[in-house]
Coordinates of C-alpha atoms in Angstrom, one line a residue:
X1 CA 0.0 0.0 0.0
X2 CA 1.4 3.6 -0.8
X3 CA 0.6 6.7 0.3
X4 CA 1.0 9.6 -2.4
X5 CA 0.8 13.3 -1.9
X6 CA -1.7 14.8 -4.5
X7 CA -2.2 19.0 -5.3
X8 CA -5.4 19.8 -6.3
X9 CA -5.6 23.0 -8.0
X10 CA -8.9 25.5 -8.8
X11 CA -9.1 26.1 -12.6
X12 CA -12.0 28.0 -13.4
X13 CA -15.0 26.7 -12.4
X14 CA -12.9 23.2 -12.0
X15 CA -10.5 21.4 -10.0
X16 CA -7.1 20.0 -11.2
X17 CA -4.9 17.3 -9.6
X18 CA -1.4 15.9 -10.3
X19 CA 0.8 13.6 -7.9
X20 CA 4.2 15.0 -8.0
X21 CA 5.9 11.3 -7.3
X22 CA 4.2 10.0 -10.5
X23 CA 5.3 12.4 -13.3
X24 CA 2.4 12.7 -16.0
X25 CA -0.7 11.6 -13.4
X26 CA -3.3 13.9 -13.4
X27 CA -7.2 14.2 -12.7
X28 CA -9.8 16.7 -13.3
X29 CA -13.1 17.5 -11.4
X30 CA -16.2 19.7 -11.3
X31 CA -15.1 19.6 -6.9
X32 CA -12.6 18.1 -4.8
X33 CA -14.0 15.0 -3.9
X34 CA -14.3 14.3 -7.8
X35 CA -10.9 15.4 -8.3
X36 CA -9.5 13.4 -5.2
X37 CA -11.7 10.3 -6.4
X38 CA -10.7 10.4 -10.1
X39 CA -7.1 10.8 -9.2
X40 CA -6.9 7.8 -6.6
X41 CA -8.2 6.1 -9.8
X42 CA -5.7 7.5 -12.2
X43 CA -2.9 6.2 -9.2
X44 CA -4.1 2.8 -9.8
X45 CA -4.2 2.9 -13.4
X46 CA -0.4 4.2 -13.6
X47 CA 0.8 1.7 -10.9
X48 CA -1.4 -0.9 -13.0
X49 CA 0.4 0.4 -16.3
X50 CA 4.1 0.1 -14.3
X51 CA 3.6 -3.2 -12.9
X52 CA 2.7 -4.4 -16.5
X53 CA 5.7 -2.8 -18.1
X54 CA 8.3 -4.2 -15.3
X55 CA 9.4 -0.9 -14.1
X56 CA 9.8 0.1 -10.9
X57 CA 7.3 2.1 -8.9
X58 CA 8.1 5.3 -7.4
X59 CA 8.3 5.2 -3.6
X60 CA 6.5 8.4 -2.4
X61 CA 8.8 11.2 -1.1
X62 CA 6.8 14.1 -2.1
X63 CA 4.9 16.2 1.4
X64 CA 2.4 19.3 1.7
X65 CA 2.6 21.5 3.9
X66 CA 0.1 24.5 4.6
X67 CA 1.0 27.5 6.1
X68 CA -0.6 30.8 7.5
X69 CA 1.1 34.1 6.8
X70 CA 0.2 37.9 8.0
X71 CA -1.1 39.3 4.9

């Protein structure tokens, strides 16, 4: 089991997601909980797609932090 950081952007009137660990995995969404549900999917799919081709699967290393700052 892995545990993968995902960013989930605003785009408009959507949301955008990319996993920085898996280089080229990205969702979309009309809210976060679509986004965050797609992208778990598209995770799968790209371990699925690595495991078939023999290659290795990234390790997660990637962390989020969230900060508040005096504006």
């Amino acid at each position: 089991m892995y545990k993968y950081t995902i960013i989930i952007e605003k785009v408009g009137e959507n949301y955008s997601a990319y996993c920085p660990d898996l280089p080229g995995c990205i969702a979309t969404g009309a809210t976060v909980e679509e986004t965050t549900q797609r992208m778990k999917e598209a995770i799968e799919f790209h371990i699925e797609g690595l495991e078939r081709e023999k290659m290795p699967i990234p390790e997660p290393s990637t962390a989020a932090v969230s900060i508040e700052v005096a504006a």
